[in-house]
Structures are given as C-alpha cells and as structure tokens.
Short mmCIF file of C-alpha atoms and ligand atoms in Angstrom, two decimals:
data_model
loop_
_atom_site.label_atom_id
_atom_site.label_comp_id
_atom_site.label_asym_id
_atom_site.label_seq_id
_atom_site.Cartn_x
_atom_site.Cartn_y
_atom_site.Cartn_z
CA UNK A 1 -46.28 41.30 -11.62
CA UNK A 2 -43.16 39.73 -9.85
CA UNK A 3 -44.09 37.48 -7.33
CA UNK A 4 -41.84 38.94 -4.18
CA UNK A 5 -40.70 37.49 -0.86
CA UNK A 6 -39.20 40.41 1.23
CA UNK A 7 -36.80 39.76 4.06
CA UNK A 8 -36.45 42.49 6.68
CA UNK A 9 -35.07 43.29 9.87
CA UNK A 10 -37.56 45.97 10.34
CA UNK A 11 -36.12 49.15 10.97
CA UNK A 12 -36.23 52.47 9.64
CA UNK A 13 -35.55 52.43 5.99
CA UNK A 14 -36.84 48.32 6.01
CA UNK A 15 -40.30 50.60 6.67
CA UNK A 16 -40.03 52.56 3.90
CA UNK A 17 -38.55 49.45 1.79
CA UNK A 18 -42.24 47.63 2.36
CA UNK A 19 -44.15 50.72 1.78
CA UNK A 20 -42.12 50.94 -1.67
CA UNK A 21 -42.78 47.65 -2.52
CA UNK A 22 -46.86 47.36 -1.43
CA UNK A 23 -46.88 50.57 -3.43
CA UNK A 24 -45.30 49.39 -6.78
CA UNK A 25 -47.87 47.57 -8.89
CA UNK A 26 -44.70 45.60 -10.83
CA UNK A 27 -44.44 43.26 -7.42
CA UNK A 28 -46.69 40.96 -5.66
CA UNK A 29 -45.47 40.72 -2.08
CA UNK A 30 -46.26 36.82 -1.57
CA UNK A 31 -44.27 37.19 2.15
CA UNK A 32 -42.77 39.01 4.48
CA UNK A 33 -40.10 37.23 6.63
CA UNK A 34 -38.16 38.52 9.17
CA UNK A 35 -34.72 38.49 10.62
CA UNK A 36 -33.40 39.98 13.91
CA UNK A 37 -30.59 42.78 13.15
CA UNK A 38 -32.17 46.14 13.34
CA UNK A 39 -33.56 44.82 16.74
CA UNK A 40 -34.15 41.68 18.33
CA UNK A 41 -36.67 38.98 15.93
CA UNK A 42 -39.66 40.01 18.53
CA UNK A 43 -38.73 43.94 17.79
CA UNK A 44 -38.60 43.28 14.26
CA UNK A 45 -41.74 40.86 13.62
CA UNK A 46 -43.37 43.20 15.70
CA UNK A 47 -42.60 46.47 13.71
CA UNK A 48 -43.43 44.59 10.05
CA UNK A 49 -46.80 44.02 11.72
CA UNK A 50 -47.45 47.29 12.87
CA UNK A 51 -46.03 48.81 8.99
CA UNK A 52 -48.81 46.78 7.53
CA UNK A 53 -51.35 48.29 9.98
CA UNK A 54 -49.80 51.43 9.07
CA UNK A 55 -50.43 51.23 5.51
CA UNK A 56 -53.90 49.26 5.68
CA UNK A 57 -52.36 46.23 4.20
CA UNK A 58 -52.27 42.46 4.93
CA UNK A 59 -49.64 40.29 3.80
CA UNK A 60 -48.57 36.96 5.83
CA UNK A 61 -45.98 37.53 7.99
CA UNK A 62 -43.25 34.63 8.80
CA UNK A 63 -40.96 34.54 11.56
CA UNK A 64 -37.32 34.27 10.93
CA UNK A 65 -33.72 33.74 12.49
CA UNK A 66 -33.41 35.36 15.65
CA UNK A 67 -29.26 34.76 15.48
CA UNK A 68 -26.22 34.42 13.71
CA UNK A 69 -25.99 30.93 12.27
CA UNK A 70 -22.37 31.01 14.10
CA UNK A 71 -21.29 33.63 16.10
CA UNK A 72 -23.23 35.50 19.45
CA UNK A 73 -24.97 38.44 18.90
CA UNK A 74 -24.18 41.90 18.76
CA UNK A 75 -25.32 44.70 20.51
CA UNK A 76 -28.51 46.17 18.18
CA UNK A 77 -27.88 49.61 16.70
CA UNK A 78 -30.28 51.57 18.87
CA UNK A 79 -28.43 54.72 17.93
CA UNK A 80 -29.73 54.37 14.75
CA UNK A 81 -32.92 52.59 14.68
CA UNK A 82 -34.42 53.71 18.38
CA UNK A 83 -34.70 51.82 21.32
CA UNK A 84 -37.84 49.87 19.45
CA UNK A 85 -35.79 49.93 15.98
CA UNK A 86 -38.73 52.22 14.92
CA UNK A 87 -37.46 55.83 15.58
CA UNK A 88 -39.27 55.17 18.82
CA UNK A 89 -42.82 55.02 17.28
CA UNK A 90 -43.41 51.52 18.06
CA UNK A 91 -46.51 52.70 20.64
CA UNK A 92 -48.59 50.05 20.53
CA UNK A 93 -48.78 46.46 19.72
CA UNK A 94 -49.91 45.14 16.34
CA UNK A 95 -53.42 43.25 16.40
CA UNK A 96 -52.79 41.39 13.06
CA UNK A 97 -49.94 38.77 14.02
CA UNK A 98 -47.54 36.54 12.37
CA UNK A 99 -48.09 33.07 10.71
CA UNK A 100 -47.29 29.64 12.56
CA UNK A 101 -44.88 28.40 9.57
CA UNK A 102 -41.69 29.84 10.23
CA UNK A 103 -39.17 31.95 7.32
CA UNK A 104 -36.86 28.81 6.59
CA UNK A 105 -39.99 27.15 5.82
CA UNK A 106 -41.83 29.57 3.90
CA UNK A 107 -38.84 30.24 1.46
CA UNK A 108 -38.30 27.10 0.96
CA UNK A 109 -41.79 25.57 0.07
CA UNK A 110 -42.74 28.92 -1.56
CA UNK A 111 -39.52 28.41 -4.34
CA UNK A 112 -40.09 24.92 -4.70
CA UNK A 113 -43.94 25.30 -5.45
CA UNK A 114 -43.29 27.98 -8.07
CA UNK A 115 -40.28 27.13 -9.56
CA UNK A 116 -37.86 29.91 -11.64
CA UNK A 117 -40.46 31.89 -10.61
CA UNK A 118 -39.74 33.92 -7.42
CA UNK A 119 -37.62 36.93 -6.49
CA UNK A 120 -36.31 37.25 -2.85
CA UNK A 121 -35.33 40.38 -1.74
CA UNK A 122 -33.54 40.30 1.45
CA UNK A 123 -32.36 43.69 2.77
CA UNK A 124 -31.50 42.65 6.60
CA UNK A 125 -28.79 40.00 7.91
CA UNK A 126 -29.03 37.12 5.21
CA UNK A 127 -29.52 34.05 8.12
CA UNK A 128 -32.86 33.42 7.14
CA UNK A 129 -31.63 32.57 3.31
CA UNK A 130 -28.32 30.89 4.44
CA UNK A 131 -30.44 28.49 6.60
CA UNK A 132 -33.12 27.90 3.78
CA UNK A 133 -30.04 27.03 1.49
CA UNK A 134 -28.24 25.19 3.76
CA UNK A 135 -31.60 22.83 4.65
CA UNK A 136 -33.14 22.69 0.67
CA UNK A 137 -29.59 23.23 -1.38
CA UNK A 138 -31.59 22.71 -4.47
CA UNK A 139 -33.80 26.15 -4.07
CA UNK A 140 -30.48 27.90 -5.35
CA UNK A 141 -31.32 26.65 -8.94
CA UNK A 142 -35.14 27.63 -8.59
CA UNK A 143 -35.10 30.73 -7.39
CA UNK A 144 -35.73 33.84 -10.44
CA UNK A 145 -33.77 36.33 -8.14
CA UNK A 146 -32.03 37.90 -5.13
CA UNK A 147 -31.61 41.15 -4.37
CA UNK A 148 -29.68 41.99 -1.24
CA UNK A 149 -29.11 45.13 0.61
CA UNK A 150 -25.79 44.40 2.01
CA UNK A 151 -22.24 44.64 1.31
CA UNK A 152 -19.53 47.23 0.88
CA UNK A 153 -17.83 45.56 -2.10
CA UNK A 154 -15.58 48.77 -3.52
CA UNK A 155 -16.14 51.19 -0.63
CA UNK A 156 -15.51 51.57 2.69
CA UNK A 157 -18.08 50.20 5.27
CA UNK A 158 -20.51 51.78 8.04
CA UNK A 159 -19.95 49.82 11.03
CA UNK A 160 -16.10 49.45 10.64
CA UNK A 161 -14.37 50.49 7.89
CA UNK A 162 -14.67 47.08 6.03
CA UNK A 163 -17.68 45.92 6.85
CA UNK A 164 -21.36 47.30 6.32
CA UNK A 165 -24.24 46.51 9.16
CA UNK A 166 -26.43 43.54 7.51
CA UNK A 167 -22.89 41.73 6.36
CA UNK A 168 -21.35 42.28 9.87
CA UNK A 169 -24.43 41.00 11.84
CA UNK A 170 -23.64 37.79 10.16
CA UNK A 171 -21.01 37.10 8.18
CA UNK A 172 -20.88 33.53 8.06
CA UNK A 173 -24.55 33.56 6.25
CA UNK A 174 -23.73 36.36 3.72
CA UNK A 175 -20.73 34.10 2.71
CA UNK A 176 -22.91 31.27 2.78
CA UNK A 177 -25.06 32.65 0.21
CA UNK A 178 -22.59 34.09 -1.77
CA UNK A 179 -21.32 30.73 -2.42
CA UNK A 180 -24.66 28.85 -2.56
CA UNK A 181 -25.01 29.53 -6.34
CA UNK A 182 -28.01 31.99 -5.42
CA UNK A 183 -28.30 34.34 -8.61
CA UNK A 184 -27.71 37.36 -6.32
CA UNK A 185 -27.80 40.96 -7.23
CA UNK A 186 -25.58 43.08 -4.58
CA UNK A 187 -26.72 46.18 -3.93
CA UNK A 188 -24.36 47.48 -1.11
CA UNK A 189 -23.40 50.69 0.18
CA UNK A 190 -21.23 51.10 -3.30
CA UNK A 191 -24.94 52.75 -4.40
CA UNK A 192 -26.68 52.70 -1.49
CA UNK A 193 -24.57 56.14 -0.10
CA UNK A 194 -25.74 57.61 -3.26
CA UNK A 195 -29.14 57.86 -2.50
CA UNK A 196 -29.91 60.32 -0.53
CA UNK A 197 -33.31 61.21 0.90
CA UNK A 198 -33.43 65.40 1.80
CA UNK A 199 -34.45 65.82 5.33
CA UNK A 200 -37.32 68.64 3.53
CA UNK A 201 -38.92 65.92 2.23
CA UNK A 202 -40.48 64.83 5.43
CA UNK A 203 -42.81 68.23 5.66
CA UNK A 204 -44.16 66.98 2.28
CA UNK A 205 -45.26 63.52 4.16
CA UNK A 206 -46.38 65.82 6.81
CA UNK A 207 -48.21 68.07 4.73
CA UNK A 208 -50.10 65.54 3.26
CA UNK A 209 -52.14 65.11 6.50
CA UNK A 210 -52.61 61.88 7.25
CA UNK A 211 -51.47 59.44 10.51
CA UNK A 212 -49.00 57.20 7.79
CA UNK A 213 -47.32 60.44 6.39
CA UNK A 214 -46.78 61.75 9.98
CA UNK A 215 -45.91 58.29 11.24
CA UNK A 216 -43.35 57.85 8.41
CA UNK A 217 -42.53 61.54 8.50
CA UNK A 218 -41.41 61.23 12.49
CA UNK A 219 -39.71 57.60 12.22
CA UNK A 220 -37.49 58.67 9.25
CA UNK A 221 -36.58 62.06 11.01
CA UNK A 222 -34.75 59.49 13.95
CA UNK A 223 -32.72 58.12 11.36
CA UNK A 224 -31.81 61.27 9.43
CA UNK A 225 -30.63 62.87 12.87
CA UNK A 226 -28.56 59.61 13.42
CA UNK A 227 -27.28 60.35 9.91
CA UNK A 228 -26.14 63.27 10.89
CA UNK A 229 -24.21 62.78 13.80
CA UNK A 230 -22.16 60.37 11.45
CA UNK A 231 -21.89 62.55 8.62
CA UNK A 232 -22.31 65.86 9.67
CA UNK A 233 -23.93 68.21 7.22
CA UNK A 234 -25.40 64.98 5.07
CA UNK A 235 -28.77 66.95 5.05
CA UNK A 236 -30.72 63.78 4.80
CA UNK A 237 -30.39 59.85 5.00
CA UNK A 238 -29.48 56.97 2.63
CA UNK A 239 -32.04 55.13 1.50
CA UNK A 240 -30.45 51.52 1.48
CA UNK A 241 -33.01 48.92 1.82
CA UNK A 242 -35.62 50.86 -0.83
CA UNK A 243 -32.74 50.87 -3.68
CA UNK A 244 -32.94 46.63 -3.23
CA UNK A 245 -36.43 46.83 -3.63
CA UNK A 246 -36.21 49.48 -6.78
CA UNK A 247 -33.40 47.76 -8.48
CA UNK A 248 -36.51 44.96 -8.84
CA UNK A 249 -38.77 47.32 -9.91
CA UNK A 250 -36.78 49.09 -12.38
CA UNK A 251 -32.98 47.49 -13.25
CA UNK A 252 -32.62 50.08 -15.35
CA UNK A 253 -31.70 51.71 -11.82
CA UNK A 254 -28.82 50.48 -11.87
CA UNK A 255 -25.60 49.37 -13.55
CA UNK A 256 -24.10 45.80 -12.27
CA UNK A 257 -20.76 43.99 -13.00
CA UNK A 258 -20.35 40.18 -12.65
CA UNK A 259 -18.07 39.11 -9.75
CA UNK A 260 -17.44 36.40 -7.62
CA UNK A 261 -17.85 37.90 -3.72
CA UNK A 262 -16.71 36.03 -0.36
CA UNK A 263 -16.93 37.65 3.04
CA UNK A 264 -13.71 37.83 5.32
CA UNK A 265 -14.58 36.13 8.46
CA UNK A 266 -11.89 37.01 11.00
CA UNK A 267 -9.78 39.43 12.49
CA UNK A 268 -9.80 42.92 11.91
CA UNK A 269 -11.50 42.67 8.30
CA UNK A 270 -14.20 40.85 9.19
CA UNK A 271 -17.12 41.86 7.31
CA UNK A 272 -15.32 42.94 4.62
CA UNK A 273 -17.17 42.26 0.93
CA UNK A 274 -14.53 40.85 -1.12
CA UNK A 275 -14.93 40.84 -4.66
CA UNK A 276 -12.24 38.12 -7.22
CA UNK A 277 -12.49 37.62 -10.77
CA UNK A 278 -11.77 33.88 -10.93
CA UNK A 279 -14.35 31.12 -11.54
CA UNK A 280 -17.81 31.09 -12.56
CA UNK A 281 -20.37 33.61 -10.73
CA UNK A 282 -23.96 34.36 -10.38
CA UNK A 283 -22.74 37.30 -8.30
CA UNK A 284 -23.50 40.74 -9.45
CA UNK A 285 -22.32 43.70 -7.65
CA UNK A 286 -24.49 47.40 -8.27
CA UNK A 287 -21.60 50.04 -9.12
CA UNK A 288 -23.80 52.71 -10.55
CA UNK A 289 -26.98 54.36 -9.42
CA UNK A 290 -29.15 56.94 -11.24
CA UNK A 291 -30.03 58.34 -7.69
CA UNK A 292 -32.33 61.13 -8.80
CA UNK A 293 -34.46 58.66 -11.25
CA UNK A 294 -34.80 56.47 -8.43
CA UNK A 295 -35.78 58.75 -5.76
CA UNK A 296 -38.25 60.56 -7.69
CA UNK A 297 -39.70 57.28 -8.00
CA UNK A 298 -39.66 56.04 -4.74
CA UNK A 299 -41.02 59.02 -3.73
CA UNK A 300 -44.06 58.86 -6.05
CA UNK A 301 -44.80 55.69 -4.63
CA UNK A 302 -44.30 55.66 -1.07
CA UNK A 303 -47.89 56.73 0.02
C1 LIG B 1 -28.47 48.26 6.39
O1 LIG B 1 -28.33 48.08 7.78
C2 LIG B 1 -29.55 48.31 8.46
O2 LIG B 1 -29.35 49.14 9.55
C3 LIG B 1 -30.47 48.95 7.45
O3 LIG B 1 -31.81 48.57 7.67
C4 LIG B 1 -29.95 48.46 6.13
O4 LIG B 1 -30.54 47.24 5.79
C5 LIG B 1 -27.59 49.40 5.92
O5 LIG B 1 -26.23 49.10 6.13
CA1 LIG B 2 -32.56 46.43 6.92
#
C-alpha cells in the first residue's frame, strides 16, 4: 500500500478522484488537504467532508490555502462546479469536521516523519505544496512522489487557450513547484481530454440503488451538462483529477517523457505549461493514456 496525501479543491471530478482513491486497496489515504479553486477553501473543506460522509469513510481532513500565494483571486467556476462546487448537492452541512493542524503543516511533518516514503497527489491549484516547499525546502528530496492534475503542456488549455484551470488559479505556485526539485509526474489535459466518462454511465450508478450512486450519479450529471455546453456533442465529461489518482495506482496508465516545465506568468500567455529540454529535470509530463484500461478501472472501483 502507498501511503497517499491527496490535495483537492473539491469539486466535481475531485469527488470522484477521493472515491477512486478510498476505493483502490494499492493506496492508503494518510490526508486529505484542501485548497480553494473549485470554490472558496470553506466550499471546498466543506464538500471533502461531506464526500467522506458520503462514502462512510473517515480520513483527517486539513485545511489549506485559501489564495494565490501572489496574485487576487479569481472569480470560481460556478458554471462548472455549481454554485456550492458540488453540482448543487451540497444540502447539508458535514458533522465530521476538519483537523486543527493546517495543510502546510501536515505535508510538511507528514514527509519529514516518513521519509522517501510518501506520494502527494495534488489535483487542485498547487498553493498548498508551493507554500510547504517554500517553508521546509528540504521535503523536495523526501518526498516518493507527485502527481498533479494540472497543466496543458502540448495542448491547448480550458480556461484560455494556454492555460488549464488548476495552473491558471495560481500560476506563481505551479511554477514554484516545478522548480522546487519535487519529483513531479504531470498529468495535464495532454491525457486528461482523453478520458472520457459516457453520460450512460450515470443510470448504472443510479441503478445500483443506493443514496452514494444517486448522489454521485446527480453531481456528475452538472458537470457533464457543463461539458457540453463547451464541447457540444462530447456525450460525457473528462475525468481529470481521477487519471492523477490512477496514474498512482497503475503507471502502466500511462506513458511519460522527461522535461523540464516553467509556467508563463504574464500577459496574454499566462498559464501557459511550458515544456524545454535543457538542464536536469525531475519533471515528467503524461503524453499517452490507455483511456479505456483506465476507465474500466475506475469504474470498477468507484463504489
Ligand atoms: C481541473 O480544474 C478543476 O476544475 C478540476 O477539478 C480539475 O482539477 C481541470 O482543469
Ligand atoms: Ca480539482
């Protein structure tokens, strides 16, 4: 078992990345920390919570960044994620609640006490791990993994054409970690786009009958229709933060190539995922997906 920490900005397909990952007896979820991005850090500590509830599962919950290390806020993509960043399912308020030790905190003491042993997947804005590298520099060197959900390195992006949503939330971090040493595995939107989730799937969560599967079945049909007013006729919705956690699960997933990757950080590019070839890296970038493998298996986990 991999002893995980998973970083979310929970969110639709953050959801369905923690349901993945509770599911998958290869990873022990040590922590859940959370980031603002899908919604605001109360929105998306709040909707971690109530996933746990949802699935009858307890893991501590840590509360993260709740801005940009440099740069104000942008609006949050309600258009996507619903006005709660939950498809709108968000009805109630969790009764388990988050721990007193905050993200930073927790990644940092949690690396140093198991050294070379811990993977950190981090699949929303990457403040929380830009701030824990900045404060401890030396967890880049103890740290097994990271697996991000972020990026656009050779295609085009989803919030402007350069830039894809976690990157463009907060640039300044993502470059931060890129150039922190980090071992980081990128899985953007290169493979993300790949992975498509059929919108007839959902009657099979529904037809299974219980509250999770229609819980999960209505908060994923928000984001499919969202996925459709972008890209009409789609038929279904990516499924970007699960491939992060599935590329930990299984690497065989995916194929990777060794770059170096910096983040443009002004004017009309900013965002943008730049991958160069010179100097040493610890940066690899996901360019191939077996989609079909991988969604078979994420669906045989999910519930
Ligand atoms: C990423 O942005 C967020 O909206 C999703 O949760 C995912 O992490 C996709 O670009
Ligand atoms: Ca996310």
């Amino acid at each position: 078992m991999k002893p995980v920490i998973l970083d979310v900005d929970t969110g639709i397909d953050d959801a369905l990345a923690i349901a993945y990952a509770l599911n998958s007896p290869e990873l022990e979820v040590i922590g859940l920390t959370t980031c603002f991005g899908n919604g605001p850090i109360d929105y998306t500590t709040r909707n971690t919570l109530l996933i746990l509830e949802q699935l009858e599962r307890s893991v501590p919950v840590y509360i993260g960044a709740d801005k940009p290390l440099s740069r104000p806020a942008k609006k949050f993509p309600t258009h996507v994620h619903g006005e709660d960043s939950l498809g709108n399912k968000a009805e109630k308020d969790p009764v388990m609640e988050a721990e007193s030790v905050g993200a930073v905190d927790y990644i940092i003491s949690e690396v140093k006490k198991r050294p070379h042993e811990i993977t950190i997947i981090a699949v929303g804005p990457l403040t929380n791990l830009a701030l824990a590298v900045q404060k401890e520099p030396e967890i880049a060197s103890l740290v097994k993994e990271v697996v991000i959900m972020g990026g656009a390195v050779f295609v085009r992006g989803n919030v402007t054409p350069y830039s894809e949503a976690n990157v463009i939330t907060d640039p300044e971090a993502a470059d931060c970690v890129f150039s922190s040493g980090l071992p980081v595995t990128i899985v953007g939107l290169d493979v993300t786009m790949q992975t498509l989730l059929p919108n007839s799937k959902l009657a099979d969560w529904r037809a299974l009958g219980t509250d999770v599967g229609h819980f999960f079945a209505d908060m994923t049909s928000f984001y499919m229709q969202a996925y459709e007013t972008f890209h009409p006729g789609i038929g279904g919705c990516a499924l970007h933060d699960p491939l992060a956690v599935g590329v930990v699960i299984d690497p065989g997933f995916v194929k990777r190539e060794k770059w170096n990757v910096k983040v443009i950080l002004e004017g009309e590019e900013t965002g943008r995922t730049v991958a160069y070839a010179e100097g040493e890296t610890k940066i690899q970038v996901c360019t191939q997906v077996e989609a079909e493998t991988f969604l078979n298996h994420f669906l045989n986990r999910l519930f």
